[in-house]
Tab-separated table of C-alpha atoms in Angstrom:
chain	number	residue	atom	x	y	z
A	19	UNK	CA	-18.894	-43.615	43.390
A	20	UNK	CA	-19.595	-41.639	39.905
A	21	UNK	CA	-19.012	-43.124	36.735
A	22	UNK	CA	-15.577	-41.016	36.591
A	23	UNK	CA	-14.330	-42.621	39.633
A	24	UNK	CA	-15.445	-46.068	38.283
A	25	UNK	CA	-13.717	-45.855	35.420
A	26	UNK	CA	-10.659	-44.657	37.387
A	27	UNK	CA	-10.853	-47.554	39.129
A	28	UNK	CA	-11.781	-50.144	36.453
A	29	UNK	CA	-8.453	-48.729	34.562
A	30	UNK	CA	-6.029	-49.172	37.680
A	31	UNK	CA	-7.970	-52.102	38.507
A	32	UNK	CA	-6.420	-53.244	34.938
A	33	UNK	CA	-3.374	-51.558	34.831
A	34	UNK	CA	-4.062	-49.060	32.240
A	35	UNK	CA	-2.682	-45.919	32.093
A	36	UNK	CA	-5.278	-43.089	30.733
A	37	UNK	CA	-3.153	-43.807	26.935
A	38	UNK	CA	-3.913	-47.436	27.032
A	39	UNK	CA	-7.601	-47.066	28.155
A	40	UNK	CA	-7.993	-44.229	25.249
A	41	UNK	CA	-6.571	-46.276	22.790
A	42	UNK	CA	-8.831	-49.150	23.849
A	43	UNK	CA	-11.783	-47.186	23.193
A	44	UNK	CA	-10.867	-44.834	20.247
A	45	UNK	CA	-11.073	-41.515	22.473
A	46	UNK	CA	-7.958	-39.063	23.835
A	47	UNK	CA	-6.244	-39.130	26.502
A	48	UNK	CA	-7.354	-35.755	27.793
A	49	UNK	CA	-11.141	-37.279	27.032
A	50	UNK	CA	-10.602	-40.250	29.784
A	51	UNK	CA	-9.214	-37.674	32.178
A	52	UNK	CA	-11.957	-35.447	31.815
A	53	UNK	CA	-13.989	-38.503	32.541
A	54	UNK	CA	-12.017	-39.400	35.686
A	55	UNK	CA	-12.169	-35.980	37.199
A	56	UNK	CA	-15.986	-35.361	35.983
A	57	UNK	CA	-15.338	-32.534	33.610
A	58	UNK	CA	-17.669	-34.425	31.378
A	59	UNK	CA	-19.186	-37.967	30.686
A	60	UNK	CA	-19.128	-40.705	28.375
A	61	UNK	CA	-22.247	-41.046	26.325
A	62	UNK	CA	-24.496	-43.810	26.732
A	63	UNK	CA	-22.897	-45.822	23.649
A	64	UNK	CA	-19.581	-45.677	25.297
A	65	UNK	CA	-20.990	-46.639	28.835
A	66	UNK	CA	-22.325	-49.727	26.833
A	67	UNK	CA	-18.834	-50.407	25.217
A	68	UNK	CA	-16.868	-50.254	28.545
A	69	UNK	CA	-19.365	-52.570	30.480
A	70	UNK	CA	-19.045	-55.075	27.802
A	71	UNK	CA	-15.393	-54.988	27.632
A	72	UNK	CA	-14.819	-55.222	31.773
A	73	UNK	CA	-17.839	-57.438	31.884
A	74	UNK	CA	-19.391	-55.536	34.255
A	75	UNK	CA	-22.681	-54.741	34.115
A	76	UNK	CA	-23.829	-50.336	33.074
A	77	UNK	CA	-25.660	-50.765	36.569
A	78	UNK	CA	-22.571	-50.817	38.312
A	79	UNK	CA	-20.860	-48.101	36.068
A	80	UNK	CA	-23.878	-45.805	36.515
A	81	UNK	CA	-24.432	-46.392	40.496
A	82	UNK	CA	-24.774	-43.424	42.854
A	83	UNK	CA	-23.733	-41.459	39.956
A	84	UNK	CA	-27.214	-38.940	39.527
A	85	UNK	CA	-25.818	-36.243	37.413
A	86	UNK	CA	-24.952	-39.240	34.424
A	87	UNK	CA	-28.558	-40.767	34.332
A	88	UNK	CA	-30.110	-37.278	34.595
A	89	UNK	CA	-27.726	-36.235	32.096
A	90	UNK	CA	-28.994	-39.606	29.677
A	91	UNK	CA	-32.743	-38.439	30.642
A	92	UNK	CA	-32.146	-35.127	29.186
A	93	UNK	CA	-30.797	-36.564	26.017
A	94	UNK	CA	-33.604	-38.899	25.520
A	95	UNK	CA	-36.116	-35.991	26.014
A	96	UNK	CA	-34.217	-33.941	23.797
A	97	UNK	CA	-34.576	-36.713	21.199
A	98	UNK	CA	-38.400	-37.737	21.962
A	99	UNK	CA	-38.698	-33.582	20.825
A	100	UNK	CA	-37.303	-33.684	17.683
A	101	UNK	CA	-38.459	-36.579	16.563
A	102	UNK	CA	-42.009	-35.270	17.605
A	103	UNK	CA	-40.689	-31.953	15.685
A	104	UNK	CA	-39.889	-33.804	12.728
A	105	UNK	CA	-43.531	-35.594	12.351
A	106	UNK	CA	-45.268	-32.411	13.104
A	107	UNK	CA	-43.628	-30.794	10.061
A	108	UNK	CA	-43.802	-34.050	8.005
A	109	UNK	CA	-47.385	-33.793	8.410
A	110	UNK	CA	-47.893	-29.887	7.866
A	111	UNK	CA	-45.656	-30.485	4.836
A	112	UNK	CA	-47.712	-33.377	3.427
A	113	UNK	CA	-50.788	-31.423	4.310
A	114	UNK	CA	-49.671	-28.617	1.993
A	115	UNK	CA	-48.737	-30.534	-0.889
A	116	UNK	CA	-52.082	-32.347	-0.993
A	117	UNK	CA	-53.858	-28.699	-0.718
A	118	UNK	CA	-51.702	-27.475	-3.513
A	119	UNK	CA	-51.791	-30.544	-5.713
A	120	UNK	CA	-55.486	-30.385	-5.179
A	121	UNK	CA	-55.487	-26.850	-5.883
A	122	UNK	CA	-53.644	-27.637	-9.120
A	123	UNK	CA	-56.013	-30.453	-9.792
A	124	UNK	CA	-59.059	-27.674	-10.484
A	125	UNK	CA	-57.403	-25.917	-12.442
């Protein structure tokens, strides 16, 4: 079942209609039905914040649903590279102002 079709469930399961479950959550409408019918997918914040409030554990929200967790891999990569990114030109930038303030330094 994807995550879409879980939280289809969870909200019927509740009787919610797509307004309520928005509301709940601070989102649209047209956001949860995009959800339901797998137009798109809550981020992993939001996965967190509807597992705590159904008490059900992200394991069961995430099961047999491969496209979410590859989609969560490819964010964390994305991150891991700009945060490597962001050191490499922390260090090439702290690099330059040593060579310049040593450069200033002789004269």
């Amino acid at each position: 079942m994807s995550i879409g079709e879980q939280i289809n469930s969870l909200r019927k399961r509740n009787s919610l209609s797509q307004d309520d479950f928005a509301n709940m959550f601070h989102v649209s409408r047209q956001t949860i039905s995009n959800w339901e019918n797998g137009k798109s997918y809550p981020d992993l914040e939001m996965i967190i914040k509807i597992s705590n409030y159904f008490k059900i554990s992200v394991d069961e929200l995430l099961k047999n649903d491969t496209k979410i967790v590859e989609k969560i891999d490819d964010e964390k990569r994305k991150k891991r590279k700009y945060f490597i990114l962001l050191i490499v030109i922390c260090v090439i930038g702290s690099a330059l102002i040593l060579i310049l303030y040593n450069k200033y330094q002789e004269e």
